[in-house]
Each structure stands twice: as C-alpha cells, then as structure tokens.
Amino acid sequence: MKPVVATNGENVARQSVIAFGHSTIVVENMMGMECNGGANRDLREEIKVAIREEKVTPKLPEYSFICHLMKTAFPRNEQFPLWVLRLLALRERVNFRAFYDGEQFCGILYTAENDKYIFVLYLAVNDKIRSKGYGSLILQWLKGITSKIIVLNVEATNLSAVNSLQREKRIAFYQKNGITDTGYTFVDAEEKYSVLSSDSERFDMQEYGALLKWFSLGVYKKNISQR
C-alpha cells in the first residue's frame, strides 16, 4: 500500500477501500498533525485495501491456523467443533467466511440469519495482526451487505471473572462499531451473556430466540430475559 501525501499543505483524502467479494466499502480516516517546515498541516493519505473473502473449508491453506484461532480466541465453553460449524454452514442462511488482505489471512466471521436478524456467532482476527482495525472493517463489511439488524452475545461484565478486562474491551469494541447493549441477558450453561445489537430499540426477544432455535436445529432452549 503506497501512501499519497500532500506536499503543498493541501488536504489529501485518505480512503480505505475494502473489497469483499462483490462488495466495496469506503472508509475515510484522518491522519494526525505533522510539522513540515515549521508549519503544522493536516495530512491525509489515500490507501486502497482490497480484502477478499473465502468460504472456510479444509481446503484452505490457512485451515489449520483457523482451527488454532478458534481454540485460542474464544472460551472453551463457547467453542463448537469445526466439523459441526461447517455442517451447519451448508444451509443457505449460514456462512463461515475467512478474510484476506492480499495473501495475508485477516480473520473469520460466522453468521446465521433470518428475515430480520443476522446473528454473529464468531468474529475473530488473526492474533498476529490485531489492533490494526481489521475487526472493525469486517463489521463494516457486514453492515454494507445487509440491511438486517446485527445481533450477538458477549460475556457479560463481571469484575470477579478472570477475564474481566477482556470482557470490557470486547463490549467497548462493539459499542465503538455501533453495536450496543439491548438490555437483555442470554444464559447458557450458567454463563451470562449480554445481547448486543446494531438496533437495540427494535430488538425482539421472540424473533431472536426463533433464529437461535433454527440455527441450532432445535437444540436451543429459550433462555433470554430482560435485565
């Protein structure tokens, strides 16, 4: 990626163009202030990032790394066997995607959807390139390809939990990306999860529960309550 920098003090737009399959999203970001010849100037750079998506299958060169990522990025009680996830993803409205920036593997996204909601079961970024904005870009891509309401579960804040700081950071990450607390709690195996959504005001517990039941082939039993 080659930056384009203004040389005469003019502003140059910086755009991250994220191409996921047939979808393209443009994101503008401001650069910091830079001193040049004794004068401060607002610099921007133009960056074009072509990110592609691939369906996760054992044929992917990164498949073993994806397996490792799934085991290290999520608590053990939240992990499904990869063969189960691939089997569930054979259905039309379930997708297991890997994302790449050029040849660099960026992360994974696993979703299931109905007519109203798109449920994010897993979102994980390659731990070798974290804190570079790829998680946010993947969420922006998701918002760009659908008008449906994004909904997901995250471990509820708990100061006594060994990963309390990680929980807070995860919730802050989603809030930064416009996915906020609905005021509902999902309980699974005695662990409490906060239900987050891109449109918390229109969250419908019944419809969300129906989506989870469909996705789990009827195994899921309603356990969502309002706080």
PDB file of C-alpha atoms in Angstrom:
ATOM      1  CA  MET A   1       0.000   0.000   0.000  1.00  0.00           C
ATOM      2  CA  LYS A   2       1.574   3.282  -1.082  1.00  0.00           C
ATOM      3  CA  PRO A   3       0.536   6.416   0.803  1.00  0.00           C
ATOM      4  CA  VAL A   4      -0.222   9.608  -1.157  1.00  0.00           C
ATOM      5  CA  VAL A   5       0.836  12.621   0.894  1.00  0.00           C
ATOM      6  CA  ALA A   6       0.129  16.309   0.204  1.00  0.00           C
ATOM      7  CA  THR A   7       3.290  18.290  -0.489  1.00  0.00           C
ATOM      8  CA  ASN A   8       1.895  21.836  -0.620  1.00  0.00           C
ATOM      9  CA  GLY A   9      -0.128  21.867   2.571  1.00  0.00           C
ATOM     10  CA  GLU A  10      -3.329  20.743   0.844  1.00  0.00           C
ATOM     11  CA  ASN A  11      -5.602  18.078   2.260  1.00  0.00           C
ATOM     12  CA  VAL A  12      -5.448  14.694   0.590  1.00  0.00           C
ATOM     13  CA  ALA A  13      -8.319  12.333   1.293  1.00  0.00           C
ATOM     14  CA  ARG A  14      -7.447   9.010   2.787  1.00  0.00           C
ATOM     15  CA  GLN A  15      -9.818   6.237   1.849  1.00  0.00           C
ATOM     16  CA  SER A  16      -9.701   2.614   2.806  1.00  0.00           C
ATOM     17  CA  VAL A  17     -11.497   0.777   0.042  1.00  0.00           C
ATOM     18  CA  ILE A  18     -12.450  -2.622   1.326  1.00  0.00           C
ATOM     19  CA  ALA A  19     -13.493  -5.022  -1.410  1.00  0.00           C
ATOM     20  CA  PHE A  20     -15.141  -8.127  -0.028  1.00  0.00           C
ATOM     21  CA  GLY A  21     -16.290 -10.333  -2.879  1.00  0.00           C
ATOM     22  CA  HIS A  22     -18.694  -8.167  -4.856  1.00  0.00           C
ATOM     23  CA  SER A  23     -18.990  -5.531  -2.126  1.00  0.00           C
ATOM     24  CA  THR A  24     -16.907  -2.390  -1.693  1.00  0.00           C
ATOM     25  CA  ILE A  25     -16.931  -0.057   1.297  1.00  0.00           C
ATOM     26  CA  VAL A  26     -15.152   3.295   1.503  1.00  0.00           C
ATOM     27  CA  VAL A  27     -13.904   4.486   4.876  1.00  0.00           C
ATOM     28  CA  GLU A  28     -12.232   7.850   5.430  1.00  0.00           C
ATOM     29  CA  ASN A  29      -9.697   8.330   8.211  1.00  0.00           C
ATOM     30  CA  MET A  30      -7.843  11.426   9.333  1.00  0.00           C
ATOM     31  CA  MET A  31      -4.100  11.350   9.783  1.00  0.00           C
ATOM     32  CA  GLY A  32      -2.509  13.162  12.713  1.00  0.00           C
ATOM     33  CA  MET A  33      -0.981  16.638  12.580  1.00  0.00           C
ATOM     34  CA  GLU A  34       2.525  16.732  11.115  1.00  0.00           C
ATOM     35  CA  CYS A  35       5.051  19.541  11.267  1.00  0.00           C
ATOM     36  CA  ASN A  36       6.613  20.486   7.904  1.00  0.00           C
ATOM     37  CA  GLY A  37       8.962  23.436   7.576  1.00  0.00           C
ATOM     38  CA  GLY A  38       7.780  24.907  10.873  1.00  0.00           C
ATOM     39  CA  ALA A  39       4.083  24.756   9.916  1.00  0.00           C
ATOM     40  CA  ASN A  40       1.565  22.225  11.097  1.00  0.00           C
ATOM     41  CA  ARG A  41      -0.567  20.675   8.407  1.00  0.00           C
ATOM     42  CA  ASP A  42      -3.377  18.184   8.426  1.00  0.00           C
ATOM     43  CA  LEU A  43      -2.191  15.206   6.427  1.00  0.00           C
ATOM     44  CA  ARG A  44      -4.372  12.535   4.951  1.00  0.00           C
ATOM     45  CA  GLU A  45      -3.322   9.617   2.838  1.00  0.00           C
ATOM     46  CA  GLU A  46      -5.125   7.530   0.301  1.00  0.00           C
ATOM     47  CA  ILE A  47      -4.913   3.818   0.925  1.00  0.00           C
ATOM     48  CA  LYS A  48      -6.680   1.193  -1.087  1.00  0.00           C
ATOM     49  CA  VAL A  49      -7.046  -2.130   0.649  1.00  0.00           C
ATOM     50  CA  ALA A  50      -8.500  -4.996  -1.347  1.00  0.00           C
ATOM     51  CA  ILE A  51      -9.765  -7.618   1.070  1.00  0.00           C
ATOM     52  CA  ARG A  52     -11.266 -10.790  -0.253  1.00  0.00           C
ATOM     53  CA  GLU A  53     -13.432 -13.398   1.403  1.00  0.00           C
ATOM     54  CA  GLU A  54     -13.353 -17.157   1.105  1.00  0.00           C
ATOM     55  CA  LYS A  55     -15.655 -19.859   2.385  1.00  0.00           C
ATOM     56  CA  VAL A  56     -13.952 -21.754   5.197  1.00  0.00           C
ATOM     57  CA  THR A  57     -13.259 -25.337   4.137  1.00  0.00           C
ATOM     58  CA  PRO A  58     -10.472 -27.837   4.934  1.00  0.00           C
ATOM     59  CA  LYS A  59      -9.013 -26.992   1.515  1.00  0.00           C
ATOM     60  CA  LEU A  60      -7.959 -23.521   2.623  1.00  0.00           C
ATOM     61  CA  PRO A  61      -4.181 -23.299   3.189  1.00  0.00           C
ATOM     62  CA  GLU A  62      -4.927 -21.499   6.456  1.00  0.00           C
ATOM     63  CA  TYR A  63      -7.432 -24.063   7.693  1.00  0.00           C
ATOM     64  CA  SER A  64      -5.177 -25.424  10.450  1.00  0.00           C
ATOM     65  CA  PHE A  65      -4.464 -21.875  11.596  1.00  0.00           C
ATOM     66  CA  ILE A  66      -8.210 -21.123  11.608  1.00  0.00           C
ATOM     67  CA  CYS A  67      -8.695 -24.162  13.852  1.00  0.00           C
ATOM     68  CA  HIS A  68      -5.999 -22.801  16.163  1.00  0.00           C
ATOM     69  CA  LEU A  69      -7.551 -19.320  16.127  1.00  0.00           C
ATOM     70  CA  MET A  70     -10.962 -20.679  17.051  1.00  0.00           C
ATOM     71  CA  LYS A  71      -9.454 -22.522  20.021  1.00  0.00           C
ATOM     72  CA  THR A  72      -7.470 -19.557  21.332  1.00  0.00           C
ATOM     73  CA  ALA A  73      -9.818 -16.646  20.613  1.00  0.00           C
ATOM     74  CA  PHE A  74     -12.868 -17.985  22.447  1.00  0.00           C
ATOM     75  CA  PRO A  75     -13.508 -19.573  25.860  1.00  0.00           C
ATOM     76  CA  ARG A  76     -13.710 -23.355  25.782  1.00  0.00           C
ATOM     77  CA  ASN A  77     -17.420 -23.358  26.629  1.00  0.00           C
ATOM     78  CA  GLU A  78     -18.116 -21.217  23.532  1.00  0.00           C
ATOM     79  CA  GLN A  79     -16.288 -23.476  21.097  1.00  0.00           C
ATOM     80  CA  PHE A  80     -18.033 -25.738  18.608  1.00  0.00           C
ATOM     81  CA  PRO A  81     -16.124 -28.445  16.707  1.00  0.00           C
ATOM     82  CA  LEU A  82     -15.118 -27.136  13.286  1.00  0.00           C
ATOM     83  CA  TRP A  83     -16.840 -30.021  11.521  1.00  0.00           C
ATOM     84  CA  VAL A  84     -20.113 -29.053  13.237  1.00  0.00           C
ATOM     85  CA  LEU A  85     -19.733 -25.422  12.163  1.00  0.00           C
ATOM     86  CA  ARG A  86     -19.010 -26.459   8.578  1.00  0.00           C
ATOM     87  CA  LEU A  87     -22.001 -28.805   8.588  1.00  0.00           C
ATOM     88  CA  LEU A  88     -24.329 -26.070   9.852  1.00  0.00           C
ATOM     89  CA  ALA A  89     -22.892 -23.692   7.245  1.00  0.00           C
ATOM     90  CA  LEU A  90     -24.172 -25.931   4.441  1.00  0.00           C
ATOM     91  CA  ARG A  91     -27.520 -24.227   4.919  1.00  0.00           C
ATOM     92  CA  GLU A  92     -28.350 -21.227   2.765  1.00  0.00           C
ATOM     93  CA  ARG A  93     -28.513 -18.626   5.525  1.00  0.00           C
ATOM     94  CA  VAL A  94     -25.444 -19.715   7.466  1.00  0.00           C
ATOM     95  CA  ASN A  95     -21.995 -18.501   6.391  1.00  0.00           C
ATOM     96  CA  PHE A  96     -18.480 -19.277   7.609  1.00  0.00           C
ATOM     97  CA  ARG A  97     -16.073 -16.825   5.983  1.00  0.00           C
ATOM     98  CA  ALA A  98     -12.340 -16.187   6.066  1.00  0.00           C
ATOM     99  CA  PHE A  99     -10.990 -12.760   5.110  1.00  0.00           C
ATOM    100  CA  TYR A 100      -7.714 -11.830   3.453  1.00  0.00           C
ATOM    101  CA  ASP A 101      -5.778  -8.639   2.808  1.00  0.00           C
ATOM    102  CA  GLY A 102      -3.880  -9.751  -0.265  1.00  0.00           C
ATOM    103  CA  GLU A 103      -2.365 -13.055   0.806  1.00  0.00           C
ATOM    104  CA  GLN A 104      -2.493 -12.150   4.492  1.00  0.00           C
ATOM    105  CA  PHE A 105      -5.155 -14.027   6.438  1.00  0.00           C
ATOM    106  CA  CYS A 106      -7.061 -11.431   8.488  1.00  0.00           C
ATOM    107  CA  GLY A 107      -9.769 -13.257  10.385  1.00  0.00           C
ATOM    108  CA  ILE A 108     -13.052 -15.154  10.358  1.00  0.00           C
ATOM    109  CA  LEU A 109     -16.744 -14.360  10.579  1.00  0.00           C
ATOM    110  CA  TYR A 110     -19.509 -16.878  11.255  1.00  0.00           C
ATOM    111  CA  THR A 111     -23.117 -15.741  10.839  1.00  0.00           C
ATOM    112  CA  ALA A 112     -26.662 -17.081  10.681  1.00  0.00           C
ATOM    113  CA  GLU A 113     -29.663 -15.039   9.608  1.00  0.00           C
ATOM    114  CA  ASN A 114     -33.406 -14.884   9.193  1.00  0.00           C
ATOM    115  CA  ASP A 115     -35.586 -12.222   7.587  1.00  0.00           C
ATOM    116  CA  LYS A 116     -34.881  -9.644  10.302  1.00  0.00           C
ATOM    117  CA  TYR A 117     -31.632 -10.510  12.076  1.00  0.00           C
ATOM    118  CA  ILE A 118     -28.112 -11.534  11.217  1.00  0.00           C
ATOM    119  CA  PHE A 119     -26.565 -13.308  14.183  1.00  0.00           C
ATOM    120  CA  VAL A 120     -22.786 -13.154  14.655  1.00  0.00           C
ATOM    121  CA  LEU A 121     -21.694 -16.343  16.354  1.00  0.00           C
ATOM    122  CA  TYR A 122     -17.959 -15.786  15.844  1.00  0.00           C
ATOM    123  CA  LEU A 123     -15.767 -12.852  14.857  1.00  0.00           C
ATOM    124  CA  ALA A 124     -12.031 -13.294  15.344  1.00  0.00           C
ATOM    125  CA  VAL A 125      -8.974 -11.532  13.961  1.00  0.00           C
ATOM    126  CA  ASN A 126      -5.617 -13.139  13.254  1.00  0.00           C
ATOM    127  CA  ASP A 127      -3.713 -12.617  16.508  1.00  0.00           C
ATOM    128  CA  LYS A 128      -0.587 -11.676  14.548  1.00  0.00           C
ATOM    129  CA  ILE A 129      -2.229  -8.561  13.098  1.00  0.00           C
ATOM    130  CA  ARG A 130      -4.622  -7.450  15.824  1.00  0.00           C
ATOM    131  CA  SER A 131      -5.120  -3.755  16.697  1.00  0.00           C
ATOM    132  CA  LYS A 132      -4.896  -2.791  13.025  1.00  0.00           C
ATOM    133  CA  GLY A 133      -8.613  -2.226  12.510  1.00  0.00           C
ATOM    134  CA  TYR A 134      -9.469  -5.452  10.700  1.00  0.00           C
ATOM    135  CA  GLY A 135     -12.199  -6.389  13.168  1.00  0.00           C
ATOM    136  CA  SER A 136     -13.949  -3.072  12.592  1.00  0.00           C
ATOM    137  CA  LEU A 137     -13.539  -3.395   8.824  1.00  0.00           C
ATOM    138  CA  ILE A 138     -15.163  -6.824   8.862  1.00  0.00           C
ATOM    139  CA  LEU A 139     -18.117  -5.401  10.794  1.00  0.00           C
ATOM    140  CA  GLN A 140     -18.360  -2.505   8.331  1.00  0.00           C
ATOM    141  CA  TRP A 141     -18.419  -5.015   5.510  1.00  0.00           C
ATOM    142  CA  LEU A 142     -21.223  -6.904   7.222  1.00  0.00           C
ATOM    143  CA  LYS A 143     -23.237  -3.705   7.621  1.00  0.00           C
ATOM    144  CA  GLY A 144     -22.575  -2.908   3.983  1.00  0.00           C
ATOM    145  CA  ILE A 145     -24.019  -6.127   2.559  1.00  0.00           C
ATOM    146  CA  THR A 146     -27.222  -6.264   4.580  1.00  0.00           C
ATOM    147  CA  SER A 147     -29.943  -4.014   5.959  1.00  0.00           C
ATOM    148  CA  LYS A 148     -30.736  -6.597   8.623  1.00  0.00           C
ATOM    149  CA  ILE A 149     -30.167  -5.956  12.309  1.00  0.00           C
ATOM    150  CA  ILE A 150     -26.882  -7.373  13.593  1.00  0.00           C
ATOM    151  CA  VAL A 151     -27.179  -9.201  16.901  1.00  0.00           C
ATOM    152  CA  LEU A 152     -24.684 -11.150  19.005  1.00  0.00           C
ATOM    153  CA  ASN A 153     -23.899 -12.377  22.514  1.00  0.00           C
ATOM    154  CA  VAL A 154     -20.838 -11.394  24.547  1.00  0.00           C
ATOM    155  CA  GLU A 155     -19.761 -12.428  28.022  1.00  0.00           C
ATOM    156  CA  ALA A 156     -21.418 -10.035  30.466  1.00  0.00           C
ATOM    157  CA  THR A 157     -19.224  -7.714  32.509  1.00  0.00           C
ATOM    158  CA  ASN A 158     -18.155  -9.363  35.743  1.00  0.00           C
ATOM    159  CA  LEU A 159     -15.460  -7.823  37.919  1.00  0.00           C
ATOM    160  CA  SER A 160     -14.779 -11.168  39.602  1.00  0.00           C
ATOM    161  CA  ALA A 161     -14.184 -13.010  36.304  1.00  0.00           C
ATOM    162  CA  VAL A 162     -10.577 -13.868  35.469  1.00  0.00           C
ATOM    163  CA  ASN A 163     -11.040 -12.243  32.052  1.00  0.00           C
ATOM    164  CA  SER A 164     -12.991  -9.209  33.290  1.00  0.00           C
ATOM    165  CA  LEU A 165     -10.771  -6.729  31.418  1.00  0.00           C
ATOM    166  CA  GLN A 166     -11.091  -8.712  28.190  1.00  0.00           C
ATOM    167  CA  ARG A 167     -14.874  -8.699  28.558  1.00  0.00           C
ATOM    168  CA  GLU A 168     -14.942  -4.931  28.980  1.00  0.00           C
ATOM    169  CA  LYS A 169     -12.682  -4.410  25.967  1.00  0.00           C
ATOM    170  CA  ARG A 170     -14.837  -6.682  23.809  1.00  0.00           C
ATOM    171  CA  ILE A 171     -18.013  -4.797  24.691  1.00  0.00           C
ATOM    172  CA  ALA A 172     -16.251  -1.449  24.107  1.00  0.00           C
ATOM    173  CA  PHE A 173     -15.115  -2.670  20.675  1.00  0.00           C
ATOM    174  CA  TYR A 174     -18.659  -3.475  19.615  1.00  0.00           C
ATOM    175  CA  GLN A 175     -20.015  -0.225  21.063  1.00  0.00           C
ATOM    176  CA  LYS A 176     -17.429   1.674  19.050  1.00  0.00           C
ATOM    177  CA  ASN A 177     -18.823  -0.039  15.964  1.00  0.00           C
ATOM    178  CA  GLY A 178     -22.433   0.851  16.745  1.00  0.00           C
ATOM    179  CA  ILE A 179     -23.442  -2.487  18.285  1.00  0.00           C
ATOM    180  CA  THR A 180     -24.839  -1.758  21.736  1.00  0.00           C
ATOM    181  CA  ASP A 181     -26.458  -3.430  24.726  1.00  0.00           C
ATOM    182  CA  THR A 182     -30.124  -4.365  24.271  1.00  0.00           C
ATOM    183  CA  GLY A 183     -30.771  -4.744  27.985  1.00  0.00           C
ATOM    184  CA  TYR A 184     -31.312  -8.495  27.565  1.00  0.00           C
ATOM    185  CA  THR A 185     -29.269 -11.331  29.043  1.00  0.00           C
ATOM    186  CA  PHE A 186     -28.687 -14.733  27.476  1.00  0.00           C
ATOM    187  CA  VAL A 187     -27.828 -17.573  29.867  1.00  0.00           C
ATOM    188  CA  ASP A 188     -26.031 -20.681  28.643  1.00  0.00           C
ATOM    189  CA  ALA A 189     -24.521 -23.315  30.929  1.00  0.00           C
ATOM    190  CA  GLU A 190     -24.728 -20.896  33.868  1.00  0.00           C
ATOM    191  CA  GLU A 191     -22.665 -18.277  31.998  1.00  0.00           C
ATOM    192  CA  LYS A 192     -24.363 -14.933  31.435  1.00  0.00           C
ATOM    193  CA  TYR A 193     -24.053 -13.099  28.126  1.00  0.00           C
ATOM    194  CA  SER A 194     -25.159  -9.599  27.209  1.00  0.00           C
ATOM    195  CA  VAL A 195     -27.170  -9.440  23.993  1.00  0.00           C
ATOM    196  CA  LEU A 196     -25.882  -6.644  21.737  1.00  0.00           C
ATOM    197  CA  SER A 197     -27.490  -5.282  18.598  1.00  0.00           C
ATOM    198  CA  SER A 198     -26.979  -2.685  15.873  1.00  0.00           C
ATOM    199  CA  ASP A 199     -30.563  -1.538  16.576  1.00  0.00           C
ATOM    200  CA  SER A 200     -31.208  -2.126  20.255  1.00  0.00           C
ATOM    201  CA  GLU A 201     -34.511  -0.243  20.236  1.00  0.00           C
ATOM    202  CA  ARG A 202     -36.056  -2.711  17.783  1.00  0.00           C
ATOM    203  CA  PHE A 203     -34.701  -5.854  19.406  1.00  0.00           C
ATOM    204  CA  ASP A 204     -37.357  -8.574  19.630  1.00  0.00           C
ATOM    205  CA  MET A 205     -36.593 -11.399  22.045  1.00  0.00           C
ATOM    206  CA  GLN A 206     -39.068 -13.792  20.425  1.00  0.00           C
ATOM    207  CA  GLU A 207     -37.671 -13.382  16.911  1.00  0.00           C
ATOM    208  CA  TYR A 208     -34.102 -13.655  18.139  1.00  0.00           C
ATOM    209  CA  GLY A 209     -34.933 -16.809  20.077  1.00  0.00           C
ATOM    210  CA  ALA A 210     -36.549 -18.270  16.954  1.00  0.00           C
ATOM    211  CA  LEU A 211     -33.352 -17.601  14.981  1.00  0.00           C
ATOM    212  CA  LEU A 212     -31.198 -19.322  17.597  1.00  0.00           C
ATOM    213  CA  LYS A 213     -33.547 -22.306  17.660  1.00  0.00           C
ATOM    214  CA  TRP A 214     -33.449 -22.616  13.863  1.00  0.00           C
ATOM    215  CA  PHE A 215     -29.670 -22.291  13.758  1.00  0.00           C
ATOM    216  CA  SER A 216     -29.176 -24.942  16.457  1.00  0.00           C
ATOM    217  CA  LEU A 217     -31.540 -27.379  14.721  1.00  0.00           C
ATOM    218  CA  GLY A 218     -33.956 -27.119  17.618  1.00  0.00           C
ATOM    219  CA  VAL A 219     -31.408 -27.767  20.362  1.00  0.00           C
ATOM    220  CA  TYR A 220     -31.506 -24.211  21.702  1.00  0.00           C
ATOM    221  CA  LYS A 221     -33.990 -23.641  24.504  1.00  0.00           C
ATOM    222  CA  LYS A 222     -35.165 -20.112  25.148  1.00  0.00           C
ATOM    223  CA  ASN A 223     -33.173 -18.590  27.989  1.00  0.00           C
ATOM    224  CA  ILE A 224     -33.229 -14.858  27.291  1.00  0.00           C
ATOM    225  CA  SER A 225     -34.541 -12.375  29.819  1.00  0.00           C
ATOM    226  CA  GLN A 226     -34.668  -8.618  30.172  1.00  0.00           C
ATOM    227  CA  ARG A 227     -32.494  -7.077  32.862  1.00  0.00           C
TER     228      ARG A 227
END
